[in-house]
PDB file of C-alpha atoms in Angstrom:
ATOM      1  CA  ALA F  37       0.000   0.000   0.000  1.00  0.00           C
ATOM      2  CA  GLN F  38       1.106   3.525  -0.702  1.00  0.00           C
ATOM      3  CA  SER F  39       0.432   6.646   1.301  1.00  0.00           C
ATOM      4  CA  VAL F  40       1.713  10.178   1.633  1.00  0.00           C
ATOM      5  CA  THR F  41       1.915  12.375   4.717  1.00  0.00           C
ATOM      6  CA  GLN F  42       2.466  16.092   4.487  1.00  0.00           C
ATOM      7  CA  LEU F  43       3.363  17.604   7.838  1.00  0.00           C
ATOM      8  CA  GLY F  44       1.851  21.022   8.343  1.00  0.00           C
ATOM      9  CA  SER F  45      -1.298  21.928   6.478  1.00  0.00           C
ATOM     10  CA  HIS F  46      -0.285  25.596   6.610  1.00  0.00           C
ATOM     11  CA  VAL F  47       3.203  27.072   6.352  1.00  0.00           C
ATOM     12  CA  SER F  48       4.033  30.781   6.496  1.00  0.00           C
ATOM     13  CA  VAL F  49       7.374  32.248   5.526  1.00  0.00           C
ATOM     14  CA  SER F  50       8.669  35.754   4.994  1.00  0.00           C
ATOM     15  CA  GLU F  51       9.558  36.887   1.514  1.00  0.00           C
ATOM     16  CA  GLY F  52      13.172  35.943   0.865  1.00  0.00           C
ATOM     17  CA  ALA F  53      13.227  33.237   3.536  1.00  0.00           C
ATOM     18  CA  LEU F  54      13.800  29.520   3.038  1.00  0.00           C
ATOM     19  CA  VAL F  55      10.790  27.435   2.069  1.00  0.00           C
ATOM     20  CA  LEU F  56      10.629  23.891   3.461  1.00  0.00           C
ATOM     21  CA  LEU F  57       7.578  21.727   2.846  1.00  0.00           C
ATOM     22  CA  ARG F  58       7.687  18.242   4.285  1.00  0.00           C
ATOM     23  CA  CYS F  59       6.576  15.006   2.683  1.00  0.00           C
ATOM     24  CA  ASN F  60       6.946  11.461   3.960  1.00  0.00           C
ATOM     25  CA  TYR F  61       5.717   8.421   2.123  1.00  0.00           C
ATOM     26  CA  SER F  62       5.185   4.762   2.670  1.00  0.00           C
ATOM     27  CA  SER F  63       5.625   2.333  -0.165  1.00  0.00           C
ATOM     28  CA  SER F  64       6.210  -1.376  -0.420  1.00  0.00           C
ATOM     29  CA  VAL F  65       8.141  -0.940  -3.664  1.00  0.00           C
ATOM     30  CA  PRO F  66      10.581   1.713  -4.913  1.00  0.00           C
ATOM     31  CA  PRO F  67       8.466   4.796  -5.291  1.00  0.00           C
ATOM     32  CA  TYR F  68       8.169   7.489  -7.857  1.00  0.00           C
ATOM     33  CA  LEU F  69       7.664  10.835  -6.147  1.00  0.00           C
ATOM     34  CA  PHE F  70       6.150  14.084  -7.324  1.00  0.00           C
ATOM     35  CA  TRP F  71       5.439  17.590  -6.118  1.00  0.00           C
ATOM     36  CA  TYR F  72       2.560  19.535  -7.609  1.00  0.00           C
ATOM     37  CA  VAL F  73       1.494  23.142  -7.055  1.00  0.00           C
ATOM     38  CA  GLN F  74      -2.054  24.464  -7.256  1.00  0.00           C
ATOM     39  CA  TYR F  75      -2.762  28.166  -7.599  1.00  0.00           C
ATOM     40  CA  PRO F  76      -6.238  29.478  -6.778  1.00  0.00           C
ATOM     41  CA  ASN F  77      -8.898  28.421  -9.263  1.00  0.00           C
ATOM     42  CA  GLN F  78      -6.432  26.320 -11.235  1.00  0.00           C
ATOM     43  CA  GLY F  79      -5.571  22.678 -11.619  1.00  0.00           C
ATOM     44  CA  LEU F  80      -2.408  21.029 -10.363  1.00  0.00           C
ATOM     45  CA  GLN F  81       0.873  21.781 -12.109  1.00  0.00           C
ATOM     46  CA  LEU F  82       3.919  19.543 -11.866  1.00  0.00           C
ATOM     47  CA  LEU F  83       6.849  21.157 -10.020  1.00  0.00           C
ATOM     48  CA  LEU F  84       9.292  18.258 -10.107  1.00  0.00           C
ATOM     49  CA  LYS F  85       9.530  14.486  -9.985  1.00  0.00           C
ATOM     50  CA  TYR F  86      11.875  11.741  -8.855  1.00  0.00           C
ATOM     51  CA  THR F  87      11.937   8.434 -10.710  1.00  0.00           C
ATOM     52  CA  THR F  88      15.482   7.067 -10.633  1.00  0.00           C
ATOM     53  CA  GLY F  89      19.034   8.364 -10.561  1.00  0.00           C
ATOM     54  CA  ALA F  90      20.155  11.514  -8.770  1.00  0.00           C
ATOM     55  CA  THR F  91      18.323  11.939  -5.497  1.00  0.00           C
ATOM     56  CA  LEU F  92      18.386  15.742  -5.603  1.00  0.00           C
ATOM     57  CA  VAL F  93      15.835  16.865  -8.132  1.00  0.00           C
ATOM     58  CA  LYS F  94      15.487  20.392  -9.464  1.00  0.00           C
ATOM     59  CA  GLY F  95      12.156  21.700 -10.674  1.00  0.00           C
ATOM     60  CA  ILE F  96      10.559  24.820 -11.984  1.00  0.00           C
ATOM     61  CA  ASN F  97      10.473  28.199 -10.229  1.00  0.00           C
ATOM     62  CA  GLY F  98      13.632  27.481  -8.230  1.00  0.00           C
ATOM     63  CA  PHE F  99      12.211  24.560  -6.246  1.00  0.00           C
ATOM     64  CA  GLU F 100      14.103  21.357  -5.527  1.00  0.00           C
ATOM     65  CA  ALA F 101      13.515  18.203  -3.530  1.00  0.00           C
ATOM     66  CA  GLU F 102      15.718  15.438  -2.198  1.00  0.00           C
ATOM     67  CA  PHE F 103      14.738  11.788  -2.076  1.00  0.00           C
ATOM     68  CA  LYS F 104      15.988  10.214   1.147  1.00  0.00           C
ATOM     69  CA  LYS F 105      15.221   6.532   1.151  1.00  0.00           C
ATOM     70  CA  SER F 106      16.421   5.958   4.722  1.00  0.00           C
ATOM     71  CA  GLU F 107      14.024   8.625   5.971  1.00  0.00           C
ATOM     72  CA  THR F 108      11.246   7.838   3.441  1.00  0.00           C
ATOM     73  CA  SER F 109      11.105  11.554   2.766  1.00  0.00           C
ATOM     74  CA  PHE F 110      10.871  13.859  -0.224  1.00  0.00           C
ATOM     75  CA  HIS F 111      10.899  17.369   1.219  1.00  0.00           C
ATOM     76  CA  LEU F 112      10.461  20.385  -1.049  1.00  0.00           C
ATOM     77  CA  THR F 113      12.713  23.412  -0.633  1.00  0.00           C
ATOM     78  CA  LYS F 114      13.372  26.804  -2.157  1.00  0.00           C
ATOM     79  CA  PRO F 115      16.187  29.042  -0.891  1.00  0.00           C
ATOM     80  CA  SER F 116      14.293  32.322  -1.155  1.00  0.00           C
ATOM     81  CA  ALA F 117      10.502  32.648  -1.114  1.00  0.00           C
ATOM     82  CA  HIS F 118       8.740  34.945  -3.518  1.00  0.00           C
ATOM     83  CA  MET F 119       5.241  36.340  -3.194  1.00  0.00           C
ATOM     84  CA  SER F 120       4.213  34.393  -6.278  1.00  0.00           C
ATOM     85  CA  ASP F 121       5.022  31.110  -4.474  1.00  0.00           C
ATOM     86  CA  ALA F 122       1.884  31.434  -2.352  1.00  0.00           C
ATOM     87  CA  ALA F 123      -0.200  28.398  -3.325  1.00  0.00           C
ATOM     88  CA  GLU F 124      -1.208  24.890  -2.283  1.00  0.00           C
ATOM     89  CA  TYR F 125       1.479  22.223  -2.643  1.00  0.00           C
ATOM     90  CA  PHE F 126       0.805  18.513  -3.002  1.00  0.00           C
ATOM     91  CA  CYS F 127       3.195  15.614  -2.673  1.00  0.00           C
ATOM     92  CA  ALA F 128       2.310  12.419  -4.543  1.00  0.00           C
ATOM     93  CA  VAL F 129       3.694   8.911  -4.808  1.00  0.00           C
ATOM     94  CA  SER F 130       3.269   6.324  -7.509  1.00  0.00           C
ATOM     95  CA  GLN F 131       4.549   2.818  -7.876  1.00  0.00           C
ATOM     96  CA  ASN F 132       6.625   1.600 -10.788  1.00  0.00           C
ATOM     97  CA  THR F 133       3.724  -0.240 -12.370  1.00  0.00           C
ATOM     98  CA  GLY F 134       0.280   1.002 -13.035  1.00  0.00           C
ATOM     99  CA  ASN F 135      -0.769   4.603 -13.160  1.00  0.00           C
ATOM    100  CA  GLN F 136      -2.301   5.296  -9.775  1.00  0.00           C
ATOM    101  CA  PHE F 137      -1.080   8.339  -7.913  1.00  0.00           C
ATOM    102  CA  TYR F 138      -1.561   8.807  -4.182  1.00  0.00           C
ATOM    103  CA  PHE F 139      -1.672  12.402  -3.024  1.00  0.00           C
ATOM    104  CA  GLY F 140      -1.079  14.002   0.335  1.00  0.00           C
ATOM    105  CA  THR F 141      -3.566  16.383   1.907  1.00  0.00           C
ATOM    106  CA  GLY F 142      -1.623  19.400   0.729  1.00  0.00           C
ATOM    107  CA  THR F 143       0.257  22.272   2.378  1.00  0.00           C
ATOM    108  CA  SER F 144      -0.902  25.826   1.945  1.00  0.00           C
ATOM    109  CA  LEU F 145       2.065  28.186   1.666  1.00  0.00           C
ATOM    110  CA  THR F 146       1.660  31.832   2.651  1.00  0.00           C
ATOM    111  CA  VAL F 147       4.424  34.313   1.872  1.00  0.00           C
ATOM    112  CA  ILE F 148       4.521  37.368   4.112  1.00  0.00           C
ATOM    113  CA  PRO F 149       5.880  40.585   2.579  1.00  0.00           C
TER     114      PRO F 149
ATOM    115  CA  GLU J   3      -6.797  25.071 -26.894  1.00  0.00           C
ATOM    116  CA  THR J   4      -3.824  23.517 -25.176  1.00  0.00           C
ATOM    117  CA  GLY J   5      -3.358  21.126 -22.291  1.00  0.00           C
ATOM    118  CA  VAL J   6      -6.407  19.844 -20.483  1.00  0.00           C
ATOM    119  CA  THR J   7      -9.645  21.803 -20.563  1.00  0.00           C
ATOM    120  CA  GLN J   8     -12.748  21.331 -18.443  1.00  0.00           C
ATOM    121  CA  THR J   9     -16.257  22.702 -18.801  1.00  0.00           C
ATOM    122  CA  PRO J  10     -18.129  24.131 -17.093  1.00  0.00           C
ATOM    123  CA  ARG J  11     -15.816  25.790 -14.588  1.00  0.00           C
ATOM    124  CA  HIS J  12     -18.632  26.266 -12.094  1.00  0.00           C
ATOM    125  CA  LEU J  13     -21.850  24.321 -11.681  1.00  0.00           C
ATOM    126  CA  VAL J  14     -24.677  24.620  -9.210  1.00  0.00           C
ATOM    127  CA  MET J  15     -27.259  21.871  -9.303  1.00  0.00           C
ATOM    128  CA  GLY J  16     -30.145  20.612  -7.254  1.00  0.00           C
ATOM    129  CA  MET J  17     -30.238  17.129  -5.850  1.00  0.00           C
ATOM    130  CA  THR J  18     -32.720  15.969  -8.492  1.00  0.00           C
ATOM    131  CA  ASN J  19     -30.891  17.421 -11.501  1.00  0.00           C
ATOM    132  CA  LYS J  20     -28.878  15.615 -14.132  1.00  0.00           C
ATOM    133  CA  LYS J  21     -25.759  17.295 -15.446  1.00  0.00           C
ATOM    134  CA  SER J  22     -22.491  16.352 -17.111  1.00  0.00           C
ATOM    135  CA  LEU J  23     -18.911  17.511 -16.720  1.00  0.00           C
ATOM    136  CA  LYS J  24     -16.684  17.522 -19.771  1.00  0.00           C
ATOM    137  CA  CYS J  25     -12.942  17.126 -20.063  1.00  0.00           C
ATOM    138  CA  GLU J  26     -10.807  17.321 -23.191  1.00  0.00           C
ATOM    139  CA  GLN J  27      -7.076  16.770 -23.472  1.00  0.00           C
ATOM    140  CA  HIS J  28      -5.052  18.180 -26.357  1.00  0.00           C
ATOM    141  CA  LEU J  29      -1.809  16.375 -25.458  1.00  0.00           C
ATOM    142  CA  GLY J  30      -2.173  13.110 -27.381  1.00  0.00           C
ATOM    143  CA  HIS J  31      -2.258  11.103 -24.161  1.00  0.00           C
ATOM    144  CA  ASN J  32      -3.804   7.658 -23.806  1.00  0.00           C
ATOM    145  CA  ALA J  33      -4.998   7.730 -20.201  1.00  0.00           C
ATOM    146  CA  MET J  34      -7.503   9.996 -18.472  1.00  0.00           C
ATOM    147  CA  TYR J  35      -8.622  10.366 -14.870  1.00  0.00           C
ATOM    148  CA  TRP J  36     -11.333  11.915 -12.709  1.00  0.00           C
ATOM    149  CA  TYR J  37     -10.419  13.149  -9.228  1.00  0.00           C
ATOM    150  CA  LYS J  38     -12.520  14.667  -6.461  1.00  0.00           C
ATOM    151  CA  GLN J  39     -10.888  17.399  -4.385  1.00  0.00           C
ATOM    152  CA  SER J  40     -12.573  18.259  -1.104  1.00  0.00           C
ATOM    153  CA  ALA J  41     -11.252  20.630   1.536  1.00  0.00           C
ATOM    154  CA  LYS J  42      -8.785  19.093   3.984  1.00  0.00           C
ATOM    155  CA  LYS J  43      -8.785  15.716   2.213  1.00  0.00           C
ATOM    156  CA  PRO J  44      -6.311  14.124  -0.183  1.00  0.00           C
ATOM    157  CA  LEU J  45      -7.279  14.082  -3.810  1.00  0.00           C
ATOM    158  CA  GLU J  46      -9.561  11.112  -4.330  1.00  0.00           C
ATOM    159  CA  LEU J  47      -9.063   9.165  -7.522  1.00  0.00           C
ATOM    160  CA  MET J  48     -12.495   8.278  -8.889  1.00  0.00           C
ATOM    161  CA  PHE J  49     -12.027   6.726 -12.321  1.00  0.00           C
ATOM    162  CA  VAL J  50      -9.180   5.772 -14.641  1.00  0.00           C
ATOM    163  CA  TYR J  51      -9.398   5.127 -18.348  1.00  0.00           C
ATOM    164  CA  ASN J  52      -6.532   3.579 -20.315  1.00  0.00           C
ATOM    165  CA  PHE J  53      -6.963   3.531 -24.078  1.00  0.00           C
ATOM    166  CA  LYS J  54     -10.666   4.385 -23.553  1.00  0.00           C
ATOM    167  CA  GLU J  55     -11.201   1.361 -21.291  1.00  0.00           C
ATOM    168  CA  GLN J  56     -12.107   1.904 -17.665  1.00  0.00           C
ATOM    169  CA  THR J  57      -9.468   0.260 -15.483  1.00  0.00           C
ATOM    170  CA  GLU J  58     -10.236   1.708 -12.076  1.00  0.00           C
ATOM    171  CA  ASN J  59     -13.409   2.550 -10.192  1.00  0.00           C
ATOM    172  CA  ASN J  60     -12.511   3.369  -6.645  1.00  0.00           C
ATOM    173  CA  SER J  61     -15.819   2.529  -4.973  1.00  0.00           C
ATOM    174  CA  VAL J  62     -17.509   5.562  -6.450  1.00  0.00           C
ATOM    175  CA  PRO J  63     -21.295   5.755  -5.933  1.00  0.00           C
ATOM    176  CA  SER J  64     -23.380   4.971  -8.992  1.00  0.00           C
ATOM    177  CA  ARG J  65     -24.752   8.518  -9.061  1.00  0.00           C
ATOM    178  CA  PHE J  66     -21.427   9.313 -10.774  1.00  0.00           C
ATOM    179  CA  SER J  67     -21.188   7.751 -14.232  1.00  0.00           C
ATOM    180  CA  PRO J  68     -18.095   8.216 -16.406  1.00  0.00           C
ATOM    181  CA  GLU J  69     -17.925   8.031 -20.169  1.00  0.00           C
ATOM    182  CA  CYS J  70     -14.848   7.997 -22.389  1.00  0.00           C
ATOM    183  CA  PRO J  71     -15.867   7.995 -26.062  1.00  0.00           C
ATOM    184  CA  ASN J  72     -12.289   8.414 -27.274  1.00  0.00           C
ATOM    185  CA  SER J  73      -8.832   8.997 -25.834  1.00  0.00           C
ATOM    186  CA  SER J  74      -9.239  12.775 -25.940  1.00  0.00           C
ATOM    187  CA  HIS J  75     -12.606  13.184 -24.227  1.00  0.00           C
ATOM    188  CA  LEU J  76     -13.887  12.226 -20.810  1.00  0.00           C
ATOM    189  CA  PHE J  77     -17.282  12.930 -19.287  1.00  0.00           C
ATOM    190  CA  LEU J  78     -18.673  12.599 -15.793  1.00  0.00           C
ATOM    191  CA  HIS J  79     -22.456  12.260 -15.741  1.00  0.00           C
ATOM    192  CA  LEU J  80     -24.106  13.322 -12.513  1.00  0.00           C
ATOM    193  CA  HIS J  81     -27.578  12.495 -11.205  1.00  0.00           C
ATOM    194  CA  THR J  82     -29.355  12.644  -7.846  1.00  0.00           C
ATOM    195  CA  LEU J  83     -26.281  13.992  -6.114  1.00  0.00           C
ATOM    196  CA  GLN J  84     -25.989  14.731  -2.421  1.00  0.00           C
ATOM    197  CA  PRO J  85     -24.737  17.937  -0.776  1.00  0.00           C
ATOM    198  CA  GLU J  86     -21.574  16.107   0.333  1.00  0.00           C
ATOM    199  CA  ASP J  87     -20.726  15.671  -3.344  1.00  0.00           C
ATOM    200  CA  SER J  88     -19.966  19.385  -3.539  1.00  0.00           C
ATOM    201  CA  ALA J  89     -16.277  19.642  -4.398  1.00  0.00           C
ATOM    202  CA  LEU J  90     -13.778  20.532  -7.091  1.00  0.00           C
ATOM    203  CA  TYR J  91     -13.706  17.837  -9.774  1.00  0.00           C
ATOM    204  CA  LEU J  92     -10.403  17.579 -11.561  1.00  0.00           C
ATOM    205  CA  CYS J  93      -9.655  15.821 -14.802  1.00  0.00           C
ATOM    206  CA  ALA J  94      -6.142  14.691 -15.675  1.00  0.00           C
ATOM    207  CA  SER J  95      -4.390  12.885 -18.482  1.00  0.00           C
ATOM    208  CA  SER J  96      -1.088  11.087 -18.936  1.00  0.00           C
ATOM    209  CA  GLN J  97       0.798   8.971 -21.428  1.00  0.00           C
ATOM    210  CA  ILE J  98       1.106   5.365 -20.333  1.00  0.00           C
ATOM    211  CA  THR J  99       3.804   3.243 -21.976  1.00  0.00           C
ATOM    212  CA  ALA J 100       4.056  -0.427 -21.073  1.00  0.00           C
ATOM    213  CA  GLY J 101       7.191  -1.143 -19.096  1.00  0.00           C
ATOM    214  CA  ALA J 102       8.083   2.514 -18.645  1.00  0.00           C
ATOM    215  CA  SER J 103       8.042   4.502 -15.460  1.00  0.00           C
ATOM    216  CA  PRO J 104       4.842   6.384 -14.772  1.00  0.00           C
ATOM    217  CA  TYR J 105       4.693   9.777 -16.357  1.00  0.00           C
ATOM    218  CA  GLU J 106       3.307  12.812 -14.667  1.00  0.00           C
ATOM    219  CA  GLN J 107      -0.356  13.592 -14.884  1.00  0.00           C
ATOM    220  CA  TYR J 108      -1.480  16.840 -16.450  1.00  0.00           C
ATOM    221  CA  PHE J 109      -4.468  18.444 -14.791  1.00  0.00           C
ATOM    222  CA  GLY J 110      -7.283  20.621 -15.998  1.00  0.00           C
ATOM    223  CA  PRO J 111      -8.490  23.645 -13.995  1.00  0.00           C
ATOM    224  CA  GLY J 112     -11.394  21.731 -12.493  1.00  0.00           C
ATOM    225  CA  THR J 113     -15.137  22.181 -12.204  1.00  0.00           C
ATOM    226  CA  ARG J 114     -16.375  23.657  -8.935  1.00  0.00           C
ATOM    227  CA  LEU J 115     -19.583  21.758  -8.194  1.00  0.00           C
ATOM    228  CA  THR J 116     -22.124  22.895  -5.625  1.00  0.00           C
ATOM    229  CA  VAL J 117     -25.085  20.644  -4.840  1.00  0.00           C
ATOM    230  CA  THR J 118     -28.013  22.420  -3.212  1.00  0.00           C
TER     231      THR J 118
END
C-alpha cells in the first residue's frame, strides 16, 4: 500500500526566507515521487519528480527536492521565497507499475511581505 | 486550446438534476482520470481510463457515471447527487507506456460543483 503524509497543512514564511515543505511516504516498492502546485482556481501543475538516478531533483520556479530513502522523505525546498510562491502544494507517490497516484492532503504556503 | 480543458468551470445543481462535466485533453495522451478534491482531504481518484477502457473505479457511488468515447474526451455524468458531493472535480491525463516509469499527470483547472 502507498500513502503520503504532508506535515503542516499551513506554512508561512517571509519573503526571501527559506521554504521547506515536508513530505513522507510509505511504499512497499521503490516509489516514484512528485510535487505539484495548485494556484487558486487552477488545476495542479507539476513542479518536479523523482523516478530514478540523482536523489536531488530540481524543478521549476527554483524549487528542488531530495529523495531520502532511509528517511522515506521527499521534502520540497526553495532558498528564497517569492510572493508568487503562495499556493497549495501537493506531494504524490506512484509505484513503478500502473498509473495510480496517491496524493497528500496538501500544504498551503503563505508568503509574508 | 492547449493542455487539459474542463467545462463548465462552475456548476450549481439541485439534488434531483442531471448534469455532465466535460474534459478534453489536447496532449495526445492515452490515459484519463477523474479526481474529487474536497477541503482538507487528499485528492480522491475516482475513475481511470486507459486507451478508452475503464481500469479503475474506486468505490464511487453509482450517481457518478463516467464516459470515455475516445482517448481525448472524458465525461462525468451526474444524477441525484448529495450535498456532500460538492467539491472541485479535476480531470487529468497522462501517457502510459508499457514497461516505462509512470509519467506525470497533467491536470485541468477543475469544475467547482455545488449541490443544493
